[in-house]
XYZ file of N, CA and C in Angstrom:
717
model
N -60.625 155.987 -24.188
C -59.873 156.721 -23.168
C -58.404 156.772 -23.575
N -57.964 157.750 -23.773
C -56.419 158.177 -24.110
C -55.179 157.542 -23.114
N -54.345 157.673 -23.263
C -53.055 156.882 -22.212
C -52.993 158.189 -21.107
N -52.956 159.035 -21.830
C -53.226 160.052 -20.337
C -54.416 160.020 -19.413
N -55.250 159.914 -19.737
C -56.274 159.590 -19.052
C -55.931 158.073 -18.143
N -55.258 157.334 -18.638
C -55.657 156.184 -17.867
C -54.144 156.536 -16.607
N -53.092 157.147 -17.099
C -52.198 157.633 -16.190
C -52.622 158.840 -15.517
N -53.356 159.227 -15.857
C -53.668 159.988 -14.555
C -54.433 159.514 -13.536
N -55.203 158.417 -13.753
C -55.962 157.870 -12.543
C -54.556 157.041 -12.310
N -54.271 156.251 -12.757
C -52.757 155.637 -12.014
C -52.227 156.523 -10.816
N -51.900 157.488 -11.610
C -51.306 158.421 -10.260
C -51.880 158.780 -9.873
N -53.200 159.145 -9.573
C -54.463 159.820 -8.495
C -54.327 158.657 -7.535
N -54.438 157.368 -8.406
C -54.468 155.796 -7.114
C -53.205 155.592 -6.415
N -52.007 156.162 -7.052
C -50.618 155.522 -6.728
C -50.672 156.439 -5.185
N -50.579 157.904 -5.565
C -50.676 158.825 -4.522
C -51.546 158.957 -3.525
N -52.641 158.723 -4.138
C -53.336 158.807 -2.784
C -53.555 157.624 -2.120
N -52.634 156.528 -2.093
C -52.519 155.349 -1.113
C -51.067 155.366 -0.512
N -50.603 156.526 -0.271
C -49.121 157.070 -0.054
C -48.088 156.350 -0.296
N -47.914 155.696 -1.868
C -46.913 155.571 -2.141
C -45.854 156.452 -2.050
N -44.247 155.997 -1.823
C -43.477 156.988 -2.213
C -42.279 157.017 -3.186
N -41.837 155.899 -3.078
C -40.894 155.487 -4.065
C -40.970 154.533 -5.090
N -39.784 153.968 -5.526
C -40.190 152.835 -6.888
C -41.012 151.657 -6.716
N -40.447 151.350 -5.502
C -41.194 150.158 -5.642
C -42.879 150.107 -5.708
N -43.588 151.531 -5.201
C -44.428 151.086 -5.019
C -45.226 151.752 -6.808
N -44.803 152.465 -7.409
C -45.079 152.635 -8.092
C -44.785 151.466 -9.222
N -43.739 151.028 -9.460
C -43.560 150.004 -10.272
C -44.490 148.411 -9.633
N -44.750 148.350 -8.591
C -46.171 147.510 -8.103
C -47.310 148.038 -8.282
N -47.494 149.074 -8.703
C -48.818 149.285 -8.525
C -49.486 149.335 -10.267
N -48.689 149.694 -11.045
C -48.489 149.442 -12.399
C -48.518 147.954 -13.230
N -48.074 147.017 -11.986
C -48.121 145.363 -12.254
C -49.763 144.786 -12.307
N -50.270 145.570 -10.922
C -51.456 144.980 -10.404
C -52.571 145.587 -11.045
N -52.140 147.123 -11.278
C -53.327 147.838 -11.379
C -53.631 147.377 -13.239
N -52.987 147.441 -14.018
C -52.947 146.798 -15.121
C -52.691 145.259 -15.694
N -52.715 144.214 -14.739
C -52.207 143.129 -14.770
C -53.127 142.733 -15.772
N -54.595 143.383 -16.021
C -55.016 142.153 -16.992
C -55.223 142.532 -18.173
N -54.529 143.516 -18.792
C -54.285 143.977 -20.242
C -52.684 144.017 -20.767
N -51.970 143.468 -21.101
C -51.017 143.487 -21.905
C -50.272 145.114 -22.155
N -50.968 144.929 -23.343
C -50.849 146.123 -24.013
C -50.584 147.502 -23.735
N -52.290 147.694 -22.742
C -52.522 148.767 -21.633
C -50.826 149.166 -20.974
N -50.629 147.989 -19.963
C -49.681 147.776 -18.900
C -48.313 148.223 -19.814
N -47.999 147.937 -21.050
C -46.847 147.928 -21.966
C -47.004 149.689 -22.458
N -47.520 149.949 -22.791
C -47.993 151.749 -22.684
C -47.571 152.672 -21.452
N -48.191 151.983 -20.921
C -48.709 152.561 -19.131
C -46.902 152.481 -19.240
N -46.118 151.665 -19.101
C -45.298 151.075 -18.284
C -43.848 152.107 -19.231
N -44.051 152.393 -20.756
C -43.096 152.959 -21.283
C -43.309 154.571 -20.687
N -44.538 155.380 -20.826
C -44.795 156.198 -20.291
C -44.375 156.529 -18.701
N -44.263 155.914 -17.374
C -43.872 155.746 -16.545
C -42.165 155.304 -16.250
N -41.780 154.675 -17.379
C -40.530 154.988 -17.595
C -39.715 156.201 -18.185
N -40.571 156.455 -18.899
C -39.604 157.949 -19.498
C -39.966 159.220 -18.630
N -41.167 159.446 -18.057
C -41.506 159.851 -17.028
C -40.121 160.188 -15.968
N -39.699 158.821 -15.042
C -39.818 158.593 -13.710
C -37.884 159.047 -14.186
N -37.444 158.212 -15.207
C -36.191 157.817 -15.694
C -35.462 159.563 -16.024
N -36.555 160.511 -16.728
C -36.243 162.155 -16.924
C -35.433 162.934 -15.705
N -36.878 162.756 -14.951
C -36.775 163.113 -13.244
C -35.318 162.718 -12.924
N -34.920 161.769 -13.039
C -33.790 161.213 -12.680
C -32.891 161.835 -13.572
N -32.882 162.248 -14.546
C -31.449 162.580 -15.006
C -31.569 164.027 -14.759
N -32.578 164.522 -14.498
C -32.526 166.242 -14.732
C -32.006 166.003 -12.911
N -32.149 164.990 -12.182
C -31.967 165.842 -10.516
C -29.945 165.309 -10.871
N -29.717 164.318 -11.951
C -28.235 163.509 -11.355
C -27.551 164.698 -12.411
N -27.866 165.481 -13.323
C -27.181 166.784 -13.836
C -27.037 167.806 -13.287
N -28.490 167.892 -12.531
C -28.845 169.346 -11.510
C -29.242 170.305 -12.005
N -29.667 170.376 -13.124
C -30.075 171.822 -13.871
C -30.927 171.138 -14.888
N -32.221 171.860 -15.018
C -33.005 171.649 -15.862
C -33.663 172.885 -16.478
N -32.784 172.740 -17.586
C -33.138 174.058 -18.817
C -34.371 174.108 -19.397
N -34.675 175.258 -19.982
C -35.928 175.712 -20.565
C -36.299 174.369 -22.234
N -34.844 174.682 -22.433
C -34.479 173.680 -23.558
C -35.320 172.071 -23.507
N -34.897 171.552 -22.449
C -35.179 170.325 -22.108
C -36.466 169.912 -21.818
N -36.876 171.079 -21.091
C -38.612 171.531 -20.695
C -39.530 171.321 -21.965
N -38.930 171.974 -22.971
C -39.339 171.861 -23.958
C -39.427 170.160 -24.900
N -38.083 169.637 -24.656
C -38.238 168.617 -25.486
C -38.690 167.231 -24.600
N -38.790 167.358 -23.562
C -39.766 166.684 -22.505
C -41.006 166.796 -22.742
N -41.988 168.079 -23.423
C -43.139 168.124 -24.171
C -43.106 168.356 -25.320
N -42.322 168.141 -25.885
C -42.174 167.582 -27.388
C -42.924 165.777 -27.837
N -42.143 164.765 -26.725
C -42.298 163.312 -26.783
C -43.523 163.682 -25.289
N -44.054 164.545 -24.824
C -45.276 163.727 -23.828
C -46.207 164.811 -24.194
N -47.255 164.766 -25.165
C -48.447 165.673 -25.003
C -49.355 165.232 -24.496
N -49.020 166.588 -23.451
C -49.634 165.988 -22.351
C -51.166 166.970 -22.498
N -52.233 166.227 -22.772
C -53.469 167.313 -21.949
C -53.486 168.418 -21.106
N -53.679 169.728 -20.950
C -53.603 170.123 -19.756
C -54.416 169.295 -18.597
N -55.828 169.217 -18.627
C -56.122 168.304 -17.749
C -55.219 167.314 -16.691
N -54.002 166.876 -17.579
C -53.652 165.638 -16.907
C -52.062 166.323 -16.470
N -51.576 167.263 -16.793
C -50.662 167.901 -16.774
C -49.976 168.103 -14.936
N -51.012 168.285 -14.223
C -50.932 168.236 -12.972
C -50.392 167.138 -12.359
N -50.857 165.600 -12.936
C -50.641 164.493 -12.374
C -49.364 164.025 -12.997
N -49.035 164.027 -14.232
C -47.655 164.245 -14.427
C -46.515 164.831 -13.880
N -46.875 165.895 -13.199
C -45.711 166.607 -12.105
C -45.564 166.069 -11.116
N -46.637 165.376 -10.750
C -46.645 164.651 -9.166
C -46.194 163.770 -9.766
N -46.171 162.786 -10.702
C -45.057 161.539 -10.611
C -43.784 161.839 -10.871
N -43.192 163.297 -11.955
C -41.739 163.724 -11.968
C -41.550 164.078 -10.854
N -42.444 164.670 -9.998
C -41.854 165.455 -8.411
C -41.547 163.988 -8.095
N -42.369 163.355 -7.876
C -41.988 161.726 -6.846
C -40.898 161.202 -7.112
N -40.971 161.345 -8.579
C -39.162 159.918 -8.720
C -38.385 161.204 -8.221
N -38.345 162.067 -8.407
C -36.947 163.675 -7.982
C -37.026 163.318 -6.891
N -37.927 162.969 -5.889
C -37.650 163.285 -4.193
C -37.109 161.751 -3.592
N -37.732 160.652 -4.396
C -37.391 159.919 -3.678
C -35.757 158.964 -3.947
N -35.751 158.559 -2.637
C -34.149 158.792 -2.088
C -33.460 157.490 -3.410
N -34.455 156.994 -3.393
C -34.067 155.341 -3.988
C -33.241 156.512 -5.600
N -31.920 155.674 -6.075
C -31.102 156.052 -6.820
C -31.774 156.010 -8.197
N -31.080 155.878 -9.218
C -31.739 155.896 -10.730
C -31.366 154.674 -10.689
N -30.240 154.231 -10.790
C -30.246 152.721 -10.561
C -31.359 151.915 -10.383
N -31.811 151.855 -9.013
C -32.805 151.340 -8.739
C -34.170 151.444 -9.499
N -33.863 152.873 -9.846
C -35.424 152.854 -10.970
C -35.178 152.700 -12.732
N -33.936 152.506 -12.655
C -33.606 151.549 -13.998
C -33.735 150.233 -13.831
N -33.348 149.630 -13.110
C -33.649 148.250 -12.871
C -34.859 147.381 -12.717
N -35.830 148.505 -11.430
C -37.461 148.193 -11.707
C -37.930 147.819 -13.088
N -37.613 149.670 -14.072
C -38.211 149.797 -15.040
C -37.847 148.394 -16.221
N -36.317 148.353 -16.315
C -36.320 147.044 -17.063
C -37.050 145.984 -16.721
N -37.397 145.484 -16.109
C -38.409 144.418 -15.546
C -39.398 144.111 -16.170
N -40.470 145.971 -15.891
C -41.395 146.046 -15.740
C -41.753 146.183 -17.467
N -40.495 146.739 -18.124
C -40.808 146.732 -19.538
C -40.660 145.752 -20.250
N -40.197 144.328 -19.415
C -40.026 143.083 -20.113
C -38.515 143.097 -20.480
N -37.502 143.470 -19.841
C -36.389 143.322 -20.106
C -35.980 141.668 -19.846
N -35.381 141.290 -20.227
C -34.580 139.433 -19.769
C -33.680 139.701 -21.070
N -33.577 140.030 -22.298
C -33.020 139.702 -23.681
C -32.341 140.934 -23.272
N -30.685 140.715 -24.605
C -30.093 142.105 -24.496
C -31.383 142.660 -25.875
N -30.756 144.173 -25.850
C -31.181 144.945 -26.648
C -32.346 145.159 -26.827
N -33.572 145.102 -25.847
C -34.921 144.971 -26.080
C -35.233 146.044 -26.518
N -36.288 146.033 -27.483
C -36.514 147.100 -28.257
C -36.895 148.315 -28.042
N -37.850 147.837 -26.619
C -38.528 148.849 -25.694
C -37.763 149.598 -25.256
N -37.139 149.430 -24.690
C -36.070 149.435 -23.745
C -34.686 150.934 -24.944
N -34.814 150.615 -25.829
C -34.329 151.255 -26.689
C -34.673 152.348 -26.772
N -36.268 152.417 -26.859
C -37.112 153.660 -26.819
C -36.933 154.592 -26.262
N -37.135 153.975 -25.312
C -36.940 154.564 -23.754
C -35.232 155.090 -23.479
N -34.399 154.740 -23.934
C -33.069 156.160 -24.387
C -33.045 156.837 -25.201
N -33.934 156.593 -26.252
C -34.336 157.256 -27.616
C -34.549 158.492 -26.834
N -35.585 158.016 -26.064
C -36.641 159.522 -25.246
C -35.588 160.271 -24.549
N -34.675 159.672 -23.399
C -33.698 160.323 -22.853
C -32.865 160.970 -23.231
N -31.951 160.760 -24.586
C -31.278 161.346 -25.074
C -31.750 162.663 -25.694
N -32.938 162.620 -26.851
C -33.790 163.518 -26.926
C -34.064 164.680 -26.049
N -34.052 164.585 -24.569
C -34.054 165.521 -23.822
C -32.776 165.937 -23.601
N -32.098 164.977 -23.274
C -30.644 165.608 -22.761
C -30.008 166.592 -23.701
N -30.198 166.324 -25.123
C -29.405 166.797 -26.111
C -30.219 168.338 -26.883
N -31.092 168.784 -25.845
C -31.798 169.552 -26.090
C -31.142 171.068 -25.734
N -30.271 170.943 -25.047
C -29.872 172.216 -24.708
C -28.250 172.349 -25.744
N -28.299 171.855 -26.549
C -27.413 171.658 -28.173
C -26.201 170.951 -27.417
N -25.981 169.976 -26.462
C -24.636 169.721 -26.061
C -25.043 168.789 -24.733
N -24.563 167.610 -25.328
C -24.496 166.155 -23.585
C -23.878 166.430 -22.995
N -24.133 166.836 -21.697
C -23.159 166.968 -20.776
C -22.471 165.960 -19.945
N -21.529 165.785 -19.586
C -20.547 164.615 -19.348
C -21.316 163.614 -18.357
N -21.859 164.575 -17.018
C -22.888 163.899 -16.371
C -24.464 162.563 -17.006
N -24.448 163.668 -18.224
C -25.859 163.263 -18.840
C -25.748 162.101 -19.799
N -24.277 162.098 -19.966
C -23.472 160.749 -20.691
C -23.498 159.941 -19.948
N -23.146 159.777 -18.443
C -22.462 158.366 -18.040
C -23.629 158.424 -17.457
N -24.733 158.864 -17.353
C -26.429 158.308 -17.253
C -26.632 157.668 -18.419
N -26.816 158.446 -18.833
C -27.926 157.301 -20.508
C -26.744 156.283 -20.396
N -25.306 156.155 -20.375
C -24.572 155.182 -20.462
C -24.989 153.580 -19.275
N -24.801 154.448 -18.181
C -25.246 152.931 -17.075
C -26.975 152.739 -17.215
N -27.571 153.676 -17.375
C -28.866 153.158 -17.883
C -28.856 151.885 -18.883
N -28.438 152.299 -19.704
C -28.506 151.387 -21.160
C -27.568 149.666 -20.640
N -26.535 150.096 -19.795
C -26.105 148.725 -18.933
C -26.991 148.069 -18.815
N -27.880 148.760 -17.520
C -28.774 147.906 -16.199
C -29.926 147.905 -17.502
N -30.376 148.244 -18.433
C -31.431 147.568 -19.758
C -30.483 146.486 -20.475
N -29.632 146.363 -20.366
C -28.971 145.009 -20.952
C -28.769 145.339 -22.251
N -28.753 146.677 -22.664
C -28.247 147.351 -24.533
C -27.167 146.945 -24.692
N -26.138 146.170 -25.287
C -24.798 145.786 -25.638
C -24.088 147.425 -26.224
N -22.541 146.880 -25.944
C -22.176 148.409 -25.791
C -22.181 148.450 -27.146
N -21.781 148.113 -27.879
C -21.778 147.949 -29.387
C -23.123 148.759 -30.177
N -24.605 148.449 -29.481
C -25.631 148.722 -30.043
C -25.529 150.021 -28.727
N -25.189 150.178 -27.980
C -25.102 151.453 -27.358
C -24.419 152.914 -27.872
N -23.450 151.985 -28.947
C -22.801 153.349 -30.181
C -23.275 153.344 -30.887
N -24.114 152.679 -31.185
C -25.127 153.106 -32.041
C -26.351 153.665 -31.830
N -26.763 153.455 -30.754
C -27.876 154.667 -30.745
C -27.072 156.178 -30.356
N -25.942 156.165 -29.502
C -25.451 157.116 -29.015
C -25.411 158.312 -30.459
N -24.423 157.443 -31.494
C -23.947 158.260 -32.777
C -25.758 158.909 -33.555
N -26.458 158.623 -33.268
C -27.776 158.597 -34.393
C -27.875 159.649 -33.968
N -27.698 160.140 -32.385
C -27.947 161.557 -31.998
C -26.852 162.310 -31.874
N -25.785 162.146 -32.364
C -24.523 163.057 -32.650
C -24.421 164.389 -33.625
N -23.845 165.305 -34.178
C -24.115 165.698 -35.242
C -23.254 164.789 -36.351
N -23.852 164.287 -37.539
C -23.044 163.666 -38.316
C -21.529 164.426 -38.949
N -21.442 165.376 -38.641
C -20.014 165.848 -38.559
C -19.440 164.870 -38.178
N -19.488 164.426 -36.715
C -18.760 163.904 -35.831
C -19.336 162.091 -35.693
N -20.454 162.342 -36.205
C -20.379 160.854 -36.068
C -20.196 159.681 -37.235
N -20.088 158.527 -37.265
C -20.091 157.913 -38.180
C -21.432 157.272 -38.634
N -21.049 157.338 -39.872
C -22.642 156.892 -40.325
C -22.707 155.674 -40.521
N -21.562 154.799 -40.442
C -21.606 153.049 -40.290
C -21.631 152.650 -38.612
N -21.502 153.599 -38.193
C -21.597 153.182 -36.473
C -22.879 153.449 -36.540
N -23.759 154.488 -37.135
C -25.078 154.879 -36.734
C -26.251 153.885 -37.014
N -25.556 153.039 -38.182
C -26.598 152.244 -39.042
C -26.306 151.064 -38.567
N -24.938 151.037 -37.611
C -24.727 149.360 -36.416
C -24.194 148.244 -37.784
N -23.168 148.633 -38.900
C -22.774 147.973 -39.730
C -21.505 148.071 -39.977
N -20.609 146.874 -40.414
C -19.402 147.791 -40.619
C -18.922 148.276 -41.981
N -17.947 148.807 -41.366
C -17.578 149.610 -42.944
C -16.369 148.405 -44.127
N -16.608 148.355 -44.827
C -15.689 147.852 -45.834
C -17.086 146.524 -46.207
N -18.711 146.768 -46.037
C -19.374 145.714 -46.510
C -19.450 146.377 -47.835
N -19.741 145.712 -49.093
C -20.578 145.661 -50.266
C -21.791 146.928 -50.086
N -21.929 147.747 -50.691
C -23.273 148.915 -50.725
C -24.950 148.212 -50.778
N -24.614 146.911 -51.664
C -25.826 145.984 -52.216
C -26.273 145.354 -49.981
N -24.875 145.304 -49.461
C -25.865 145.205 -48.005
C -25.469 146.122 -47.713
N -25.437 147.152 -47.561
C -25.394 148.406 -46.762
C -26.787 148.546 -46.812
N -27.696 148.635 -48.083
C -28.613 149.053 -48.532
C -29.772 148.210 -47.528
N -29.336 146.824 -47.623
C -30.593 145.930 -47.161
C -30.254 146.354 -45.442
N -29.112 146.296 -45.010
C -28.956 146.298 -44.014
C -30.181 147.760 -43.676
N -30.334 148.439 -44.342
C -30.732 150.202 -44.140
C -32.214 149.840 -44.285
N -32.629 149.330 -44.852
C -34.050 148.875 -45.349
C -34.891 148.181 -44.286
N -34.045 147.070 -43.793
C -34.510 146.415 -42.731
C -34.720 147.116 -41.507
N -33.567 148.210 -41.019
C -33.516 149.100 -40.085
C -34.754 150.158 -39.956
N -34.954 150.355 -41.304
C -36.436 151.639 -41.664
C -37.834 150.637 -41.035
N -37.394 149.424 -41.677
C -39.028 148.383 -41.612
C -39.313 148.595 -39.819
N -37.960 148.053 -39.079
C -38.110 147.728 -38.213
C -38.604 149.251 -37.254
N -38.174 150.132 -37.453
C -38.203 151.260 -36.801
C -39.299 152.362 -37.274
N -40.427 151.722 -38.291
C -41.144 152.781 -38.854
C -42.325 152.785 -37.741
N -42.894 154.141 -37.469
C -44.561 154.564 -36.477
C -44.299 153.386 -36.398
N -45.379 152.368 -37.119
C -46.612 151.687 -37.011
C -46.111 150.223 -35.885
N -44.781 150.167 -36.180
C -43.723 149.211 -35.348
C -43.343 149.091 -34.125
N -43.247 150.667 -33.931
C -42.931 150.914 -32.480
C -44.102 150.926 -31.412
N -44.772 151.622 -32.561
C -46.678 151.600 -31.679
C -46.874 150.322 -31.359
N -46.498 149.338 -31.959
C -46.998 147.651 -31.922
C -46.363 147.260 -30.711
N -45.066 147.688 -30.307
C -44.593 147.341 -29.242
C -44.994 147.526 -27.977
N -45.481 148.945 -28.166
C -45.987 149.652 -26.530
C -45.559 150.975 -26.344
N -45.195 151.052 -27.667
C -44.994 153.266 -27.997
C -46.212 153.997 -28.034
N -46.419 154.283 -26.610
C -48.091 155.455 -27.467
C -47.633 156.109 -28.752
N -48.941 156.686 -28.710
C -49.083 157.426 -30.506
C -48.120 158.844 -29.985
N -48.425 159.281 -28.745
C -48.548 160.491 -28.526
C -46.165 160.779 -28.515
N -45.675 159.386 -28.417
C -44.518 159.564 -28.196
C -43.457 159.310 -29.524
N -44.307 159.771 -30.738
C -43.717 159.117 -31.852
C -42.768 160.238 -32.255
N -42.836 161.294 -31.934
C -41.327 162.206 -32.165
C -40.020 161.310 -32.127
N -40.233 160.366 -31.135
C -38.934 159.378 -31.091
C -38.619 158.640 -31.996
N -39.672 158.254 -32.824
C -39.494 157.167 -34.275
C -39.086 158.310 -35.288
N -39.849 159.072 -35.189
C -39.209 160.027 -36.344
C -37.878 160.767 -36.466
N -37.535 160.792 -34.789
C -36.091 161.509 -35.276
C -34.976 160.208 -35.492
N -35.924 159.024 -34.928
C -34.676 158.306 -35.218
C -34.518 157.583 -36.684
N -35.598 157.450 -36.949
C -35.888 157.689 -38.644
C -34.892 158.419 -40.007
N -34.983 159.986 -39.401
C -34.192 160.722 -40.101
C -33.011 160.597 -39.922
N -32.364 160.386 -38.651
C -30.381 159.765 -38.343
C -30.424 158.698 -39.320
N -31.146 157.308 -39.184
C -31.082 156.548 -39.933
C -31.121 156.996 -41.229
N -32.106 158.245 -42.004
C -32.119 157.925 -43.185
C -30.698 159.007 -43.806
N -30.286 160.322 -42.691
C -29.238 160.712 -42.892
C -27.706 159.857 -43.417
N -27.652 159.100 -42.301
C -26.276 158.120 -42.063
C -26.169 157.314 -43.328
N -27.760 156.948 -43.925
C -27.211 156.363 -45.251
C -27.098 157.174 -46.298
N -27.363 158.382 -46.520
C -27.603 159.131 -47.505
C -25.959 159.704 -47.751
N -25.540 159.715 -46.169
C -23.912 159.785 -46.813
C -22.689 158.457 -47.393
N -23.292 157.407 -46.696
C -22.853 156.290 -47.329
C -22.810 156.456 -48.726
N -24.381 156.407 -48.711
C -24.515 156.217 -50.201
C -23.802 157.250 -51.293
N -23.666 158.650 -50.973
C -22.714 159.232 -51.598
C -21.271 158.852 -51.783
N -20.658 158.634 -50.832
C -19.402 157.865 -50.436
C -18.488 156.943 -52.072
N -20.326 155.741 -52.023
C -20.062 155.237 -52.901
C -20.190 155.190 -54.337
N -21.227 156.700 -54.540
C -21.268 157.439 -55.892
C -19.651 157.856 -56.276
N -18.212 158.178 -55.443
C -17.790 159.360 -55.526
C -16.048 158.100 -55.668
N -16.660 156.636 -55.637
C -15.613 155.654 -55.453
C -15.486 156.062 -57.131
């Protein structure tokens, strides 16, 4: 049975026991999956990027064709299940409870306690991805992914660094992107870059609790990473 499949009975059960807001959805995700790990760690990233979208497309107010798009870019979704997906973006949009509040659930529920959890990473990976879909962050759509990444406990430091990975490298730096500083030796630039690929390749993120179906996110962040060094590394052809 696919992750859509098992989220769509989630939300067939969530809804039709009239849940309405976070809490009951982020409880019902505890219980209804409590005795698989894994399952619940899937279930639970999916329901975050989900619930967390909703929320930035209602705190911008406009939701472009653009975004539409890169919202089903990272969720292929079945048609089948396509229906029940709207009813959980309609739900987090209507209900009153803030993003706040459903950032805070969601860290929880994704195992947040540590800064920088990896999951947790993902899961702005995905956000930004949408936001930056209509070729330009809008100031609003900044100081979201920004207090998001707070209330997940991302250090601001590793917060410029995911920020820059989705910049155009015109403008961004490619030692901020790769979270290193500048004036190290190339011999660690390199390892530093290596370790970053290991840690961030498919098979890694899937291990964590990335469905298969959301790996657009490893890959674009893949290519920033492998961009940001490719100009380093020129840099130091040209010393």
């Amino acid at each position: 049975m696919s992750i859509w499949d098992r989220i769509g009975e989630f939300v067939a059960r969530v809804t039709s026991t009239a849940a309405t807001g976070v809490a009951d959805v982020v409880e019902a995700v505890r219980t209804i999956f409590e005795g698989d790990a894994e399952l619940r760690r899937r279930v639970s990233f999916s329901i975050a990027m989900i619930a967390l979208s909703a929320k930035m497309a209602k705190a911008d107010g406009i939701v472009t064709q653009d975004e539409i798009r890169a919202f089903q870019q990272i969720f292929s979704v079945p048609p089948k299940e396509t229906r029940n997906v709207a009813r959980l973006y309609d739900l987090a949009q209507a209900d009153v409870a803030g993003f706040e509040a459903y950032a805070e659930r969601m860290a929880g529920l994704c195992g947040s306690g540590r800064p920088n959890c990896a999951m947790l990473e993902d899961v702005i990976d995905g956000l930004f991805h949408i936001a930056k879909a209509d070729g330009l962050l809008h100031e609003r759509e900044g100081l979201y992914l920004h207090r998001v990444a707070q209330i997940f406990k991302i250090s601001e430091e590793h917060y410029q660094s995911i920020l820059a990975r989705h910049l155009d490298l015109g403008e961004a730096d490619p030692y901020t992107v790769l979270g290193i500083e500048r004036g190290k030796p190339f011999d660690e630039v390199r390892r530093h870059y290596r370790k970053l690929v290991a840690h961030n390749h498919p098979d890694k993120l899937i291990a964590r609790g990335l469905p298969e179906e959301f790996i657009a996110i490893a890959t674009t962040r893949i290519a920033a990473i492998n961009a940001a060094y490719e100009m380093i590394e020129r840099g130091f052809r040209h010393l």
